[in-house]
mmCIF file of C-alpha atoms and ligand atoms in Angstrom:
data_model
loop_
_atom_site.group_PDB
_atom_site.id
_atom_site.type_symbol
_atom_site.label_atom_id
_atom_site.label_comp_id
_atom_site.label_asym_id
_atom_site.label_seq_id
_atom_site.Cartn_x
_atom_site.Cartn_y
_atom_site.Cartn_z
ATOM 1 C CA SER A 1 -2.458 -35.949 -41.975
ATOM 2 C CA ALA A 2 -4.554 -33.940 -44.448
ATOM 3 C CA PRO A 3 -2.779 -30.828 -45.741
ATOM 4 C CA LEU A 4 -4.018 -27.553 -44.410
ATOM 5 C CA GLU A 5 -6.355 -25.897 -46.911
ATOM 6 C CA LEU A 6 -7.507 -22.302 -46.993
ATOM 7 C CA THR A 7 -10.953 -20.982 -47.882
ATOM 8 C CA LEU A 8 -11.214 -17.255 -48.521
ATOM 9 C CA VAL A 9 -14.521 -15.637 -47.578
ATOM 10 C CA VAL A 10 -15.353 -12.287 -49.169
ATOM 11 C CA ALA A 11 -18.173 -10.037 -50.265
ATOM 12 C CA ALA A 12 -17.218 -8.041 -53.355
ATOM 13 C CA THR A 13 -18.913 -5.864 -55.927
ATOM 14 C CA ALA A 14 -19.542 -7.479 -59.316
ATOM 15 C CA ARG A 15 -18.265 -4.437 -61.197
ATOM 16 C CA ASP A 16 -14.752 -4.164 -59.764
ATOM 17 C CA MET A 17 -14.401 -6.585 -56.816
ATOM 18 C CA GLY A 18 -14.676 -3.704 -54.320
ATOM 19 C CA ILE A 19 -14.589 -4.894 -50.689
ATOM 20 C CA GLY A 20 -13.932 -1.851 -48.515
ATOM 21 C CA ALA A 21 -14.194 1.911 -48.106
ATOM 22 C CA ASN A 22 -12.625 4.140 -45.440
ATOM 23 C CA GLY A 23 -11.493 1.198 -43.322
ATOM 24 C CA GLY A 24 -14.936 -0.397 -43.217
ATOM 25 C CA LEU A 25 -17.392 -2.192 -45.458
ATOM 26 C CA PRO A 26 -18.766 -0.205 -48.427
ATOM 27 C CA TRP A 27 -22.351 -1.210 -47.550
ATOM 28 C CA THR A 28 -24.416 -1.366 -44.393
ATOM 29 C CA GLY A 29 -27.276 -3.472 -43.174
ATOM 30 C CA LEU A 30 -26.591 -6.751 -44.984
ATOM 31 C CA ARG A 31 -27.704 -8.642 -41.883
ATOM 32 C CA LYS A 32 -28.525 -11.929 -43.617
ATOM 33 C CA GLU A 33 -25.230 -11.806 -45.469
ATOM 34 C CA MET A 34 -23.380 -11.372 -42.172
ATOM 35 C CA ALA A 35 -25.431 -14.183 -40.645
ATOM 36 C CA TYR A 36 -24.412 -16.443 -43.558
ATOM 37 C CA PHE A 37 -20.751 -15.579 -42.916
ATOM 38 C CA ALA A 38 -21.142 -16.383 -39.226
ATOM 39 C CA ARG A 39 -22.942 -19.722 -39.808
ATOM 40 C CA VAL A 40 -20.562 -20.940 -42.470
ATOM 41 C CA THR A 41 -17.394 -20.056 -40.571
ATOM 42 C CA LYS A 42 -18.757 -21.541 -37.313
ATOM 43 C CA ARG A 43 -20.201 -24.820 -38.621
ATOM 44 C CA GLY A 44 -18.284 -27.778 -37.196
ATOM 45 C CA ASP A 45 -15.686 -27.647 -34.447
ATOM 46 C CA GLY A 46 -12.323 -26.026 -34.208
ATOM 47 C CA ASN A 47 -12.633 -23.574 -37.094
ATOM 48 C CA VAL A 48 -10.138 -20.762 -37.566
ATOM 49 C CA VAL A 49 -10.547 -17.254 -39.018
ATOM 50 C CA ILE A 50 -7.396 -15.468 -40.179
ATOM 51 C CA MET A 51 -7.478 -11.711 -40.781
ATOM 52 C CA GLY A 52 -5.222 -8.716 -41.282
ATOM 53 C CA ARG A 53 -4.675 -6.206 -38.507
ATOM 54 C CA LYS A 54 -6.806 -3.558 -40.278
ATOM 55 C CA THR A 55 -9.756 -5.938 -40.591
ATOM 56 C CA TRP A 56 -9.408 -6.813 -36.883
ATOM 57 C CA ASP A 57 -9.449 -3.070 -36.104
ATOM 58 C CA SER A 58 -12.624 -2.689 -38.195
ATOM 59 C CA ILE A 59 -14.583 -5.110 -35.976
ATOM 60 C CA PRO A 60 -16.334 -3.399 -33.053
ATOM 61 C CA PRO A 61 -14.459 -4.402 -29.851
ATOM 62 C CA LYS A 62 -17.547 -6.015 -28.339
ATOM 63 C CA PHE A 63 -17.744 -8.452 -31.293
ATOM 64 C CA ARG A 64 -14.093 -9.526 -31.279
ATOM 65 C CA PRO A 65 -12.612 -12.029 -31.150
ATOM 66 C CA LEU A 66 -15.318 -13.463 -33.418
ATOM 67 C CA ARG A 67 -17.093 -15.988 -31.214
ATOM 68 C CA GLY A 68 -16.861 -19.728 -31.648
ATOM 69 C CA ARG A 69 -13.816 -19.577 -33.904
ATOM 70 C CA LEU A 70 -10.090 -19.310 -33.213
ATOM 71 C CA ASN A 71 -9.125 -15.810 -34.375
ATOM 72 C CA VAL A 72 -5.663 -15.238 -35.883
ATOM 73 C CA VAL A 73 -4.517 -11.674 -36.626
ATOM 74 C CA ILE A 74 -1.556 -10.835 -38.887
ATOM 75 C CA SER A 75 0.592 -7.751 -38.248
ATOM 76 C CA ARG A 76 4.239 -6.875 -38.887
ATOM 77 C CA SER A 77 4.271 -5.359 -35.394
ATOM 78 C CA PHE A 78 3.883 -8.798 -33.764
ATOM 79 C CA PRO A 79 7.030 -10.680 -32.697
ATOM 80 C CA PRO A 80 8.604 -12.801 -35.447
ATOM 81 C CA GLY A 81 8.619 -16.581 -35.227
ATOM 82 C CA LEU A 82 5.946 -19.045 -34.249
ATOM 83 C CA PRO A 83 2.963 -17.328 -32.552
ATOM 84 C CA LYS A 84 2.093 -18.209 -28.959
ATOM 85 C CA ASP A 85 -1.167 -19.849 -27.909
ATOM 86 C CA PRO A 86 -3.693 -17.239 -26.817
ATOM 87 C CA ALA A 87 -4.070 -16.878 -23.058
ATOM 88 C CA GLY A 88 -7.462 -18.119 -21.826
ATOM 89 C CA GLY A 89 -10.008 -20.640 -23.091
ATOM 90 C CA PRO A 90 -10.931 -21.747 -26.622
ATOM 91 C CA ASP A 91 -12.778 -18.505 -27.346
ATOM 92 C CA ALA A 92 -9.834 -16.399 -26.254
ATOM 93 C CA GLY A 93 -7.388 -14.727 -28.497
ATOM 94 C CA PRO A 94 -6.520 -13.565 -30.929
ATOM 95 C CA VAL A 95 -3.420 -15.496 -31.875
ATOM 96 C CA GLU A 96 -0.923 -12.867 -33.035
ATOM 97 C CA ALA A 97 1.212 -13.817 -36.046
ATOM 98 C CA SER A 98 3.834 -11.720 -37.826
ATOM 99 C CA SER A 99 3.080 -13.337 -41.218
ATOM 100 C CA LEU A 100 0.537 -15.599 -42.870
ATOM 101 C CA GLU A 101 3.228 -18.275 -43.227
ATOM 102 C CA THR A 102 3.958 -18.380 -39.479
ATOM 103 C CA ALA A 103 0.206 -18.449 -38.800
ATOM 104 C CA LEU A 104 -0.112 -21.544 -41.006
ATOM 105 C CA GLU A 105 2.907 -23.174 -39.361
ATOM 106 C CA TYR A 106 1.274 -22.572 -35.962
ATOM 107 C CA LEU A 107 -1.981 -24.154 -37.199
ATOM 108 C CA ARG A 108 -0.138 -27.166 -38.674
ATOM 109 C CA GLN A 109 1.587 -27.838 -35.357
ATOM 110 C CA LYS A 110 -1.677 -27.363 -33.489
ATOM 111 C CA LYS A 111 -3.412 -29.837 -35.817
ATOM 112 C CA ALA A 112 -0.591 -32.320 -35.305
ATOM 113 C CA VAL A 113 -0.960 -32.034 -31.517
ATOM 114 C CA GLU A 114 -4.743 -32.329 -31.715
ATOM 115 C CA SER A 115 -4.624 -35.413 -33.920
ATOM 116 C CA THR A 116 -2.591 -37.194 -31.225
ATOM 117 C CA GLY A 117 -5.683 -36.898 -29.034
ATOM 118 C CA THR A 118 -4.571 -34.436 -26.384
ATOM 119 C CA THR A 119 -7.418 -32.075 -27.272
ATOM 120 C CA ALA A 120 -10.834 -32.239 -28.910
ATOM 121 C CA ASN A 121 -10.188 -32.470 -32.656
ATOM 122 C CA GLY A 122 -7.884 -31.598 -35.492
ATOM 123 C CA GLY A 123 -10.516 -31.209 -38.166
ATOM 124 C CA GLY A 124 -11.357 -27.520 -38.119
ATOM 125 C CA ARG A 125 -11.630 -25.468 -41.300
ATOM 126 C CA VAL A 126 -9.338 -22.513 -41.876
ATOM 127 C CA PHE A 127 -10.940 -19.375 -43.329
ATOM 128 C CA VAL A 128 -9.133 -16.269 -44.535
ATOM 129 C CA ILE A 129 -11.545 -13.381 -43.947
ATOM 130 C CA GLY A 130 -9.637 -10.367 -45.276
ATOM 131 C CA GLY A 131 -8.746 -7.715 -46.003
ATOM 132 C CA ALA A 132 -7.174 -7.149 -49.392
ATOM 133 C CA GLN A 133 -3.578 -7.494 -48.179
ATOM 134 C CA ILE A 134 -4.181 -10.801 -46.445
ATOM 135 C CA TYR A 135 -6.277 -12.152 -49.358
ATOM 136 C CA ALA A 136 -3.344 -11.306 -51.656
ATOM 137 C CA ALA A 137 -0.893 -13.127 -49.379
ATOM 138 C CA ALA A 138 -3.225 -16.156 -49.229
ATOM 139 C CA LEU A 139 -3.796 -16.268 -52.997
ATOM 140 C CA GLY A 140 -0.037 -16.516 -53.427
ATOM 141 C CA LEU A 141 -0.020 -19.830 -51.547
ATOM 142 C CA ALA A 142 -0.887 -23.266 -52.933
ATOM 143 C CA GLU A 143 -3.022 -23.844 -49.795
ATOM 144 C CA ALA A 144 -5.663 -21.382 -51.086
ATOM 145 C CA ARG A 145 -8.227 -23.758 -52.591
ATOM 146 C CA ARG A 146 -11.590 -22.055 -52.466
ATOM 147 C CA VAL A 147 -13.377 -18.694 -52.372
ATOM 148 C CA LEU A 148 -16.810 -18.252 -50.838
ATOM 149 C CA LEU A 149 -17.833 -15.127 -52.718
ATOM 150 C CA THR A 150 -20.841 -12.979 -52.033
ATOM 151 C CA ARG A 151 -21.202 -11.202 -55.345
ATOM 152 C CA VAL A 152 -22.719 -7.774 -54.706
ATOM 153 C CA MET A 153 -24.560 -6.652 -57.829
ATOM 154 C CA SER A 154 -25.369 -3.171 -56.561
ATOM 155 C CA ASP A 155 -22.566 -0.700 -57.061
ATOM 156 C CA PHE A 156 -20.611 0.975 -54.265
ATOM 157 C CA SER A 157 -17.648 3.291 -54.304
ATOM 158 C CA CYS A 158 -14.676 1.417 -52.810
ATOM 159 C CA ASP A 159 -11.011 2.052 -52.000
ATOM 160 C CA THR A 160 -10.049 -1.583 -51.311
ATOM 161 C CA PHE A 161 -10.403 -4.459 -53.796
ATOM 162 C CA PHE A 162 -10.237 -8.255 -53.814
ATOM 163 C CA PRO A 163 -7.003 -9.042 -55.700
ATOM 164 C CA LEU A 164 -8.497 -11.684 -58.008
ATOM 165 C CA ALA A 165 -11.174 -11.195 -60.675
ATOM 166 C CA LEU A 166 -13.747 -13.972 -60.410
ATOM 167 C CA GLY A 167 -16.377 -14.305 -63.074
ATOM 168 C CA SER A 168 -15.764 -11.079 -64.884
ATOM 169 C CA PRO A 169 -15.662 -11.468 -68.652
ATOM 170 C CA THR A 170 -12.077 -12.164 -69.745
ATOM 171 C CA SER A 171 -10.688 -10.896 -73.024
ATOM 172 C CA ALA A 172 -8.576 -13.227 -75.170
ATOM 173 C CA GLU A 173 -5.576 -11.034 -74.391
ATOM 174 C CA GLU A 174 -6.151 -11.360 -70.636
ATOM 175 C CA ALA A 175 -6.695 -15.101 -70.936
ATOM 176 C CA GLU A 176 -3.349 -15.322 -72.728
ATOM 177 C CA LYS A 177 -1.556 -13.469 -69.942
ATOM 178 C CA THR A 178 -3.075 -15.680 -67.252
ATOM 179 C CA ALA A 179 -2.752 -18.964 -69.144
ATOM 180 C CA SER A 180 -0.095 -20.249 -66.759
ATOM 181 C CA ALA A 181 -1.850 -18.916 -63.636
ATOM 182 C CA PRO A 182 -4.119 -21.166 -61.572
ATOM 183 C CA LYS A 183 -7.665 -21.344 -62.894
ATOM 184 C CA TRP A 184 -10.672 -20.653 -60.756
ATOM 185 C CA VAL A 185 -14.023 -22.219 -61.591
ATOM 186 C CA GLN A 186 -17.438 -21.543 -60.134
ATOM 187 C CA ARG A 187 -18.991 -24.611 -58.494
ATOM 188 C CA SER A 188 -22.665 -25.515 -58.823
ATOM 189 C CA ARG A 189 -25.222 -24.569 -56.197
ATOM 190 C CA ALA A 190 -25.405 -28.253 -55.140
ATOM 191 C CA GLU A 191 -21.610 -28.505 -54.680
ATOM 192 C CA HIS A 192 -21.615 -25.224 -52.798
ATOM 193 C CA ALA A 193 -24.430 -26.412 -50.512
ATOM 194 C CA ALA A 194 -22.661 -29.730 -49.866
ATOM 195 C CA TRP A 195 -19.453 -27.967 -48.857
ATOM 196 C CA ILE A 196 -20.993 -25.347 -46.551
ATOM 197 C CA GLY A 197 -23.549 -27.767 -45.104
ATOM 198 C CA GLU A 198 -26.690 -25.742 -45.819
ATOM 199 C CA GLU A 199 -28.949 -24.866 -48.724
ATOM 200 C CA VAL A 200 -27.853 -22.027 -50.980
ATOM 201 C CA PRO A 201 -30.682 -19.784 -52.173
ATOM 202 C CA GLU A 202 -31.018 -19.773 -55.951
ATOM 203 C CA GLU A 203 -32.479 -16.323 -56.285
ATOM 204 C CA VAL A 204 -30.726 -12.986 -55.941
ATOM 205 C CA GLN A 205 -30.966 -11.701 -52.363
ATOM 206 C CA THR A 206 -32.121 -8.159 -51.678
ATOM 207 C CA GLU A 207 -31.477 -6.434 -48.366
ATOM 208 C CA ASN A 208 -31.627 -2.712 -47.733
ATOM 209 C CA GLY A 209 -31.920 -2.178 -51.500
ATOM 210 C CA THR A 210 -28.640 -4.050 -52.102
ATOM 211 C CA GLU A 211 -28.658 -7.083 -54.406
ATOM 212 C CA TYR A 212 -26.260 -9.979 -53.961
ATOM 213 C CA GLU A 213 -25.852 -13.724 -54.456
ATOM 214 C CA PHE A 214 -23.809 -16.462 -52.808
ATOM 215 C CA GLN A 215 -21.196 -18.280 -54.904
ATOM 216 C CA MET A 216 -18.387 -20.812 -54.422
ATOM 217 C CA TRP A 217 -15.239 -20.864 -56.552
ATOM 218 C CA GLU A 218 -12.442 -23.436 -56.498
ATOM 219 C CA ARG A 219 -8.937 -23.509 -57.853
ATOM 220 C CA VAL A 220 -8.403 -26.258 -60.409
HETATM 221 P P1 NDP B 301 -5.939 -5.961 -43.963
HETATM 222 O O1 NDP B 301 -7.119 -6.309 -43.135
HETATM 223 O O2 NDP B 301 -5.497 -6.944 -44.997
HETATM 224 O O3 NDP B 301 -4.768 -5.650 -42.947
HETATM 225 C C1 NDP B 301 -3.567 -5.079 -43.415
HETATM 226 C C2 NDP B 301 -2.522 -5.186 -42.331
HETATM 227 O O4 NDP B 301 -2.151 -6.557 -42.187
HETATM 228 C C3 NDP B 301 -1.238 -4.447 -42.618
HETATM 229 O O5 NDP B 301 -1.338 -3.064 -42.292
HETATM 230 C C4 NDP B 301 -0.276 -5.204 -41.717
HETATM 231 O O6 NDP B 301 -0.521 -4.897 -40.356
HETATM 232 C C5 NDP B 301 -0.759 -6.632 -41.894
HETATM 233 N N1 NDP B 301 -0.094 -7.286 -43.025
HETATM 234 C C6 NDP B 301 -0.388 -7.230 -44.341
HETATM 235 N N2 NDP B 301 0.442 -7.972 -45.057
HETATM 236 C C7 NDP B 301 1.298 -8.539 -44.185
HETATM 237 C C8 NDP B 301 2.399 -9.425 -44.309
HETATM 238 N N3 NDP B 301 2.783 -9.896 -45.510
HETATM 239 N N4 NDP B 301 3.043 -9.803 -43.199
HETATM 240 C C9 NDP B 301 2.672 -9.367 -41.985
HETATM 241 N N5 NDP B 301 1.629 -8.511 -41.795
HETATM 242 C C10 NDP B 301 0.966 -8.112 -42.880
HETATM 243 O O7 NDP B 301 -6.134 -4.497 -44.613
HETATM 244 P P2 NDP B 301 -6.739 -3.968 -45.997
HETATM 245 O O8 NDP B 301 -6.623 -2.493 -45.953
HETATM 246 O O9 NDP B 301 -6.195 -4.704 -47.152
HETATM 247 O O10 NDP B 301 -8.297 -4.365 -45.898
HETATM 248 C C11 NDP B 301 -9.156 -3.737 -44.961
HETATM 249 C C12 NDP B 301 -10.419 -3.297 -45.663
HETATM 250 O O11 NDP B 301 -11.085 -4.451 -46.219
HETATM 251 C C13 NDP B 301 -11.421 -2.635 -44.744
HETATM 252 O O12 NDP B 301 -12.090 -1.606 -45.460
HETATM 253 C C14 NDP B 301 -12.363 -3.770 -44.418
HETATM 254 O O13 NDP B 301 -13.644 -3.309 -44.024
HETATM 255 C C15 NDP B 301 -12.418 -4.483 -45.730
HETATM 256 N N6 NDP B 301 -12.830 -5.889 -45.641
HETATM 257 C C16 NDP B 301 -13.865 -6.308 -46.441
HETATM 258 C C17 NDP B 301 -14.278 -7.616 -46.446
HETATM 259 C C18 NDP B 301 -15.393 -8.045 -47.346
HETATM 260 O O14 NDP B 301 -15.696 -9.250 -47.415
HETATM 261 N N7 NDP B 301 -16.058 -7.153 -48.061
HETATM 262 C C19 NDP B 301 -13.646 -8.617 -45.559
HETATM 263 C C20 NDP B 301 -12.569 -8.076 -44.755
HETATM 264 C C21 NDP B 301 -12.192 -6.753 -44.808
HETATM 265 P P3 NDP B 301 0.396 -3.817 -39.558
HETATM 266 O O15 NDP B 301 0.150 -2.509 -40.254
HETATM 267 O O16 NDP B 301 -0.139 -3.867 -38.164
HETATM 268 O O17 NDP B 301 1.808 -4.316 -39.696
#
């Protein structure tokens, strides 16, 4: 069966990869950006969103678990070992995992069961949706293949940061240090559109006075 692959989804400031402030998002009112996140993570069947406990806490209770996706939450306070199936139907949950690794083991076993035909399908996409701690854990794994980045050009004061610099100018000295590290390349708008299954706007988006653009990066 196809190896499990992880796609990180994040909105981060261009200046310093800021993603959060005071337990929430640094910005407000990016409704189309949030709609993009929802469409992309829902498209197809059987998709999964994995998040840290603090990100789960940051979602208003009436919106969680995020609908139409299997939600997996990571916390050291959850029992060790393989997580249990969530009680209730497909939109129930979340699945509670004590580490990212056990979450992935759970999803591998679930995929294996699904591909034997006992349930609908084994082809769902697995998205890592934050926050910084869980992105860092994911980026340490070979399974992390792709980042769907909303690059926020407007500046915001942040206290939480995406732990990988994408697209910021690299000095020769920095390039030297990271020579052995995996390389991340930005894919074209056409490749991005093909992967997410919808057109990607070419122009910079402006909402609420905040400027941003949609990008896709892949590890090579
Ligand atoms: P996280 O959402 O990454 O959650 C951190 C928690 O996850 C920890 O406190 C711990 O839970 C658990 N955890 C972390 N590492 C491990 C591990 N190795 N094993 C087991 N459990 C682990 O928190 P952050 O503070 O990093 O990020 C939250 C911030 O990011 C918020 O401001 C949020 O709004 C923002 N955010 C922004 C996004 C964006 O796209 N701009 C997307 C998502 C979040 P416990 O303490 O229970 O043990």
